[in-house]
Coordinates of C-alpha atoms in Angstrom, one line a residue:
Chain A
M1 CA 7.3 -68.8 12.0
A2 CA 10.7 -71.2 12.9
E3 CA 11.1 -72.4 15.7
Y4 CA 14.2 -71.6 18.3
K5 CA 14.1 -73.7 21.3
M6 CA 16.3 -75.8 23.2
L7 CA 15.2 -79.5 23.7
E8 CA 13.5 -80.0 26.8
I9 CA 12.7 -83.2 29.0
G10 CA 8.8 -83.0 29.1
E11 CA 9.1 -82.7 25.0
V12 CA 11.7 -85.6 24.7
K13 CA 9.7 -88.1 26.9
E14 CA 6.3 -87.1 24.6
R15 CA 7.4 -87.7 22.0
L16 CA 9.4 -91.0 22.7
A17 CA 6.5 -91.9 24.5
E18 CA 5.0 -91.7 20.7
I19 CA 7.1 -93.1 19.1
K20 CA 6.8 -96.1 21.2
G21 CA 4.0 -96.3 20.5
R22 CA 4.7 -97.5 16.8
F23 CA 8.1 -99.0 18.1
N24 CA 6.8 -101.7 15.4
L25 CA 6.5 -100.0 11.8
P26 CA 10.1 -97.9 10.6
L27 CA 10.9 -95.2 12.1
T28 CA 10.8 -92.5 9.4
G29 CA 13.2 -89.5 9.0
Q30 CA 12.2 -87.1 11.7
D31 CA 12.2 -89.7 13.9
K32 CA 15.5 -90.5 13.4
A33 CA 16.1 -87.3 13.0
F34 CA 14.8 -86.3 16.9
I35 CA 17.0 -89.5 17.8
D36 CA 19.7 -88.1 17.0
R37 CA 19.5 -84.6 18.6
A38 CA 18.0 -86.0 21.7
Y39 CA 20.6 -88.8 21.8
R40 CA 23.8 -86.6 21.2
R41 CA 22.1 -84.3 24.0
V42 CA 21.8 -87.1 26.6
F43 CA 25.1 -89.0 25.9
G44 CA 27.5 -86.6 24.1
H45 CA 27.9 -88.3 21.0
D46 CA 26.4 -89.9 18.3
V47 CA 24.3 -92.7 17.4
P48 CA 27.1 -95.3 17.7
N49 CA 27.0 -96.9 14.3
K50 CA 24.9 -95.1 12.8
K51 CA 27.4 -94.0 9.8
S52 CA 27.6 -97.4 9.3
G53 CA 24.7 -98.0 7.4
C54 CA 23.3 -101.0 9.8
S55 CA 19.5 -101.4 10.4
N56 CA 18.5 -101.4 13.8
C57 CA 21.6 -98.6 15.6
Y58 CA 18.0 -96.3 15.5
K59 CA 16.0 -98.9 16.9
D60 CA 18.8 -99.6 19.5
A61 CA 19.7 -96.0 20.5
F62 CA 15.9 -95.5 20.7
I63 CA 15.6 -97.9 23.7
V64 CA 18.9 -96.7 25.5
L65 CA 18.2 -93.0 25.2
F66 CA 13.9 -94.2 26.2
N67 CA 14.7 -95.9 28.9
Q68 CA 17.7 -93.8 29.8
V69 CA 15.4 -90.6 30.1
K70 CA 12.5 -92.0 31.8
T71 CA 14.8 -92.1 34.1
M72 CA 16.0 -88.0 33.9
A73 CA 14.3 -84.8 35.1
K74 CA 15.7 -82.6 34.0
L75 CA 18.0 -82.8 30.3
P76 CA 22.1 -82.4 30.8
K77 CA 23.5 -79.0 30.1
P78 CA 23.5 -77.9 25.9
S79 CA 26.9 -77.1 24.5
D80 CA 27.8 -73.8 24.1
Y81 CA 28.4 -74.2 20.6
A82 CA 25.8 -75.1 18.2
L83 CA 26.7 -75.5 13.7
K84 CA 23.4 -73.7 11.7
N85 CA 21.5 -76.1 10.6
G86 CA 22.0 -78.1 7.3
V87 CA 26.2 -77.3 8.5
V88 CA 28.1 -81.0 9.2
Y89 CA 31.5 -80.4 10.6
Q90 CA 34.0 -83.5 10.1
V91 CA 36.5 -83.6 12.0
P92 CA 40.2 -83.9 9.9
F93 CA 41.4 -87.2 9.8
S94 CA 38.5 -88.8 12.1
G95 CA 35.6 -90.1 11.5
A96 CA 34.1 -87.9 13.9
A97 CA 30.9 -85.4 12.3
F98 CA 29.3 -83.3 14.0
V99 CA 25.6 -81.3 13.7
G100 CA 24.2 -79.3 15.7
D101 CA 25.4 -79.2 18.9
V102 CA 29.3 -79.9 19.0
P103 CA 31.1 -80.1 22.3
N104 CA 33.1 -76.9 23.7
E105 CA 36.4 -77.9 23.6
V106 CA 35.8 -79.4 19.8
A107 CA 34.2 -76.1 18.9
E108 CA 36.7 -73.9 20.6
Q109 CA 39.3 -76.3 18.5
I110 CA 38.1 -75.3 15.6
L111 CA 38.1 -72.0 16.2
A112 CA 41.1 -71.8 18.0
K113 CA 42.6 -72.7 14.1
F114 CA 39.5 -70.8 12.2
P115 CA 38.4 -68.5 13.8
N116 CA 36.2 -68.0 10.6
K117 CA 34.3 -71.0 10.8
I118 CA 31.8 -69.0 13.9
S119 CA 29.7 -68.0 10.3
M120 CA 28.7 -71.8 10.9
F121 CA 27.4 -71.2 14.4
A122 CA 24.1 -70.6 14.9
R123 CA 25.0 -70.7 18.6
Y124 CA 28.0 -70.1 20.3
P125 CA 28.8 -67.8 23.2
E126 CA 30.1 -63.9 23.8
D127 CA 33.7 -64.7 24.8
W128 CA 34.0 -67.0 21.9
E129 CA 37.6 -65.8 20.5
K130 CA 38.5 -65.7 24.0
R131 CA 38.1 -69.4 24.6
A132 CA 39.3 -69.9 21.5
K133 CA 42.7 -68.6 22.4
K134 CA 42.5 -70.8 25.4
S135 CA 42.1 -73.6 24.2
S136 CA 44.6 -73.3 21.6
K137 CA 46.8 -72.4 24.0
K138 CA 46.2 -75.3 26.4
A139 CA 46.7 -77.3 23.2
A140 CA 50.0 -76.2 22.3
K141 CA 51.1 -76.7 26.2
T142 CA 49.4 -80.5 25.5
D143 CA 51.4 -81.1 22.6
K144 CA 55.3 -79.9 24.0
T145 CA 54.4 -81.5 26.8
D146 CA 53.9 -85.2 25.0
K147 CA 56.5 -83.8 22.9
A148 CA 59.2 -84.6 25.8
D149 CA 57.7 -86.8 26.8
E150 CA 58.3 -89.2 23.1
Q151 CA 61.5 -90.1 22.2
P152 CA 62.1 -89.1 18.5
E153 CA 63.0 -91.0 15.8
P154 CA 66.8 -89.7 14.3
N155 CA 65.9 -87.9 11.2
V156 CA 69.2 -89.5 9.6
E157 CA 70.1 -93.1 7.9
Q158 CA 71.2 -94.3 10.3
P159 CA 74.7 -95.4 9.5
T160 CA 76.4 -99.4 9.6
D161 CA 77.5 -99.8 13.1
G162 CA 74.3 -99.1 14.2
E163 CA 75.2 -96.1 15.9
P164 CA 73.1 -92.7 15.6
T165 CA 74.9 -89.9 14.7
G166 CA 72.6 -87.2 14.8
G167 CA 68.4 -86.2 15.2
E168 CA 66.8 -83.9 17.7
P169 CA 68.1 -84.0 21.0
T170 CA 66.5 -85.7 23.2
E171 CA 65.8 -83.3 26.0
P172 CA 63.7 -80.7 25.2
S173 CA 63.9 -78.1 27.7
E174 CA 62.0 -75.5 26.1
S175 CA 58.9 -76.9 27.6
G176 CA 58.9 -75.8 30.6
E177 CA 60.1 -72.3 29.5
A178 CA 57.4 -72.1 26.9
D179 CA 55.0 -71.8 29.9
K180 CA 56.6 -68.6 31.3
Q181 CA 57.0 -66.9 28.1
P182 CA 54.9 -64.3 27.2
K183 CA 52.6 -65.4 24.6
G184 CA 52.8 -62.5 22.1
E185 CA 49.2 -61.4 20.5
Chain B
M1 CA 34.5 -61.7 -18.1
A2 CA 35.2 -64.8 -19.4
E3 CA 33.3 -66.1 -22.5
C4 CA 31.8 -69.2 -22.0
D5 CA 33.0 -72.2 -23.6
W6 CA 30.3 -74.9 -23.9
A7 CA 32.0 -77.9 -24.9
I8 CA 30.9 -82.1 -23.7
A9 CA 33.5 -83.6 -20.9
Q10 CA 32.1 -87.2 -20.3
N11 CA 31.7 -89.9 -22.7
I12 CA 27.8 -90.3 -23.3
A13 CA 27.0 -94.3 -22.3
E14 CA 24.8 -96.0 -19.3
D15 CA 25.8 -97.6 -16.1
C16 CA 25.3 -100.9 -16.4
D17 CA 26.0 -101.3 -12.4
N18 CA 24.3 -99.1 -11.1
P19 CA 21.6 -97.8 -14.0
Q20 CA 19.0 -95.1 -14.2
T21 CA 16.0 -95.0 -12.6
R22 CA 13.2 -93.6 -12.2
G23 CA 10.9 -91.9 -9.6
L24 CA 11.2 -89.8 -6.5
E25 CA 11.0 -90.6 -3.1
A26 CA 8.2 -89.9 -0.2
D27 CA 10.1 -86.8 1.5
G28 CA 10.7 -84.3 0.2
I29 CA 11.7 -80.6 2.6
I30 CA 10.5 -76.8 1.7
I31 CA 13.0 -73.8 2.7
N32 CA 11.9 -70.7 2.5
R33 CA 14.6 -69.0 -0.2
K34 CA 15.1 -66.1 2.6
D35 CA 16.0 -68.6 5.3
I36 CA 19.6 -70.1 3.0
D37 CA 22.8 -68.3 4.7
F38 CA 23.9 -68.2 0.6
A39 CA 27.3 -66.7 2.6
S40 CA 27.9 -70.3 4.4
C41 CA 26.7 -73.0 1.8
V42 CA 29.7 -73.6 -0.4
K43 CA 29.9 -75.6 -3.6
D44 CA 32.4 -78.4 -4.7
P45 CA 35.1 -76.8 -6.0
T46 CA 35.4 -79.2 -8.7
N47 CA 31.0 -79.5 -9.9
P48 CA 29.1 -76.1 -10.0
N49 CA 27.2 -78.7 -9.9
I50 CA 27.0 -79.3 -6.7
V51 CA 26.5 -78.2 -3.1
K52 CA 28.4 -79.2 -0.4
T53 CA 26.8 -77.5 2.1
L54 CA 23.7 -76.0 2.3
A55 CA 23.0 -74.0 5.3
L56 CA 19.8 -72.0 6.7
K57 CA 20.4 -68.7 9.2
T58 CA 20.2 -69.2 12.6
G59 CA 16.7 -69.9 13.8
T60 CA 15.4 -71.3 11.3
K61 CA 14.7 -74.4 9.7
G62 CA 13.7 -77.1 7.1
Y63 CA 10.2 -78.2 6.5
S64 CA 8.7 -82.2 5.3
V65 CA 6.9 -82.2 2.3
A66 CA 5.3 -85.7 2.5
Q67 CA 3.6 -87.2 0.0
S68 CA 1.6 -90.5 -1.1
G69 CA 1.1 -92.7 -3.0
A70 CA 2.9 -94.8 -5.3
T71 CA 4.2 -92.2 -8.2
P72 CA 4.8 -88.8 -4.6
F73 CA 6.1 -85.6 -6.6
T74 CA 4.3 -86.4 -10.1
G75 CA 4.0 -83.4 -12.4
T76 CA 7.3 -83.3 -11.1
Q77 CA 9.7 -82.4 -14.5
T78 CA 13.2 -80.2 -15.9
A79 CA 12.2 -78.9 -19.5
F80 CA 14.9 -77.1 -21.5
A81 CA 13.6 -73.7 -22.4
A82 CA 15.1 -71.4 -25.1
G83 CA 15.8 -67.4 -24.4
T84 CA 16.7 -64.7 -25.5
Y85 CA 20.8 -64.9 -25.3
R86 CA 21.0 -67.6 -22.9
N87 CA 19.3 -71.0 -23.3
K88 CA 17.5 -72.2 -18.8
F89 CA 15.8 -75.3 -17.4
N90 CA 11.9 -74.8 -16.0
K91 CA 12.4 -77.1 -13.5
D92 CA 8.8 -77.6 -11.8
V93 CA 8.9 -79.8 -8.5
Q94 CA 5.1 -80.6 -7.7
F95 CA 2.8 -82.1 -5.1
V96 CA -0.2 -82.4 -2.9
V97 CA -0.9 -81.1 0.2
L98 CA -4.2 -83.1 1.5
D99 CA -4.5 -80.6 4.0
H100 CA -7.5 -78.2 3.5
S101 CA -7.9 -76.1 6.8
A102 CA -7.7 -73.1 8.5
D103 CA -4.1 -73.7 9.4
A104 CA -2.7 -74.8 6.6
A105 CA -4.6 -72.4 4.6
H106 CA -2.8 -69.9 6.5
N107 CA 0.8 -71.2 7.2
I108 CA 1.6 -73.1 3.7
I109 CA -0.9 -72.8 0.5
D110 CA -1.1 -69.1 0.7
Q111 CA 2.5 -68.5 2.0
L112 CA 3.4 -71.1 -1.4
A113 CA 1.5 -68.6 -3.2
N114 CA 3.3 -65.3 -3.0
G115 CA 6.9 -66.6 -1.2
S116 CA 10.1 -67.5 -3.1
F117 CA 10.6 -71.6 -1.9
V118 CA 14.0 -73.9 -2.3
L119 CA 13.2 -77.6 -2.1
V120 CA 15.4 -80.9 -1.5
L121 CA 13.4 -83.8 -3.1
K122 CA 15.6 -87.6 -2.9
N123 CA 15.7 -89.5 -6.3
N124 CA 15.3 -93.2 -6.4
Y125 CA 19.1 -93.1 -7.9
N126 CA 21.3 -92.4 -5.9
G127 CA 24.7 -92.5 -8.5
S128 CA 27.0 -95.5 -7.8
D129 CA 28.8 -92.5 -5.1
G130 CA 25.7 -90.5 -3.2
K131 CA 26.0 -88.1 -5.5
S132 CA 22.8 -88.1 -7.4
K133 CA 20.7 -88.7 -4.7
Y134 CA 19.2 -85.5 -3.0
E135 CA 18.2 -83.0 -5.8
I136 CA 17.9 -79.0 -4.7
V137 CA 15.6 -76.6 -6.7
G138 CA 15.9 -73.3 -6.1
Y139 CA 18.6 -73.0 -5.2
E140 CA 20.1 -70.4 -8.6
S141 CA 16.5 -68.5 -8.1
G142 CA 14.4 -69.7 -6.4
T143 CA 11.2 -71.0 -6.8
R144 CA 7.8 -69.6 -7.2
Q145 CA 4.1 -71.5 -7.6
T146 CA 3.0 -71.3 -11.2
E147 CA -0.7 -73.7 -10.2
G148 CA -2.4 -74.1 -7.7
T149 CA -5.5 -76.0 -7.8
R150 CA -7.9 -77.9 -5.3
D151 CA -10.6 -79.7 -6.4
P152 CA -13.7 -81.3 -4.1
Y153 CA -14.2 -83.4 -6.0
G154 CA -10.7 -83.9 -7.2
D155 CA -7.7 -86.5 -7.1
A156 CA -6.3 -84.4 -4.2
D157 CA -9.4 -85.1 -2.3
G158 CA -10.4 -82.2 -1.1
G159 CA -6.4 -80.3 -1.0
W160 CA -4.8 -78.8 -3.3
I161 CA -2.1 -80.1 -5.7
V162 CA 1.2 -77.0 -6.0
K163 CA 3.3 -76.4 -8.8
L164 CA 5.8 -74.4 -8.6
Q165 CA 8.5 -73.7 -10.7
E166 CA 12.5 -72.1 -10.7
V167 CA 13.4 -70.7 -14.1
A168 CA 17.5 -71.8 -13.6
P169 CA 20.6 -71.5 -16.1
T170 CA 22.3 -75.5 -14.6
S171 CA 19.9 -78.4 -15.3
A172 CA 20.6 -80.1 -11.9
I173 CA 21.5 -79.1 -8.9
F174 CA 22.7 -81.8 -6.0
L175 CA 23.4 -81.6 -2.4
F176 CA 26.1 -83.6 -1.2
D177 CA 29.2 -83.9 1.4
T178 CA 32.2 -86.1 1.6
D179 CA 29.9 -89.9 1.6
E180 CA 25.7 -90.3 2.0
S181 CA 25.6 -91.1 5.3
T182 CA 27.2 -87.7 6.1
T183 CA 25.1 -86.4 3.9
D184 CA 22.3 -87.4 5.3
S185 CA 23.1 -86.2 8.1
A186 CA 23.0 -82.3 7.0
V187 CA 19.3 -83.0 5.2
A188 CA 17.9 -83.9 8.5
S189 CA 19.8 -81.3 10.8
L190 CA 17.4 -78.7 7.6
L191 CA 14.4 -80.5 9.9
T192 CA 15.4 -80.5 13.5
P193 CA 14.2 -77.0 15.5
A194 CA 16.8 -74.6 15.3
P195 CA 19.5 -75.0 17.7

């Protein structure tokens, strides 16, 4: 029967101790998959440098993970979102890719833009739609605030005398008003 | 419905920088076909012989198939098979189960005898871009057992030699997404206990 359980601290410690016992041997694919999973759960991000094909990154990660876990009484709370086995989500225009657990904020940003991607998730909270919409509104607010701080580049050619003759206003007063406007559903 | 247009679209030549090499790696994965979430699987839009995402249903995982010896998965082969209306390919995967125990009998051998399975095997030949590394057998119509032998004095030392077969319209289906590292992560996640 298929297993369906979260990682527990006891299991992690036991498995890491077992790997430690044969640390002088090469790590197996299953060892690496376990280290991937445990590392992400403990530290919230992937094993560093693993994409660059480094030969020792998993062993280095194991040492860091082992030393961290031995001081812990329990594992950090897992993310509310996890991708189905076999699914990799690649963040566009970034080198980041997720398998398994996805940080809440990342998952909600994905689902805000692509709600149909919920089918790729094996674990998600019941109120994911509400959380994704909230994340979308928060992102829109942050985006407007960032734009208000930016000096917009002129979108017209500079005249030969060096003085700009067009372009967007540098004081967008919409950002404050946008917060007050009711959002249509 | 459109007529199929069968026409070669590539030169037949050897890649001298990355020559074809024989063999399979010793670690494969077997998945119960009913655990594949086909609705969430994604094929490469530019090549129907490439699966980009092989997603499993919630609560399910694949199982490793670890082989020993210099030629793991010996007996694995793909052969052309003439059909009445359309020709196909018989894809055989052979492996040994070096475990003759009550648990293995119940959890592996008895299930293999009647179930339908999908396997992910790793070719020694990765191709110049990593696209040839992982091959899926059973994606189109599942593999089913066609042979199984246990000889207490045989080469498997009392274990089982098992052959599964898929009769498929394509010669090969590869698993590849973006690059080799991304695909490695996706394949590794097939074995993790379900999130």
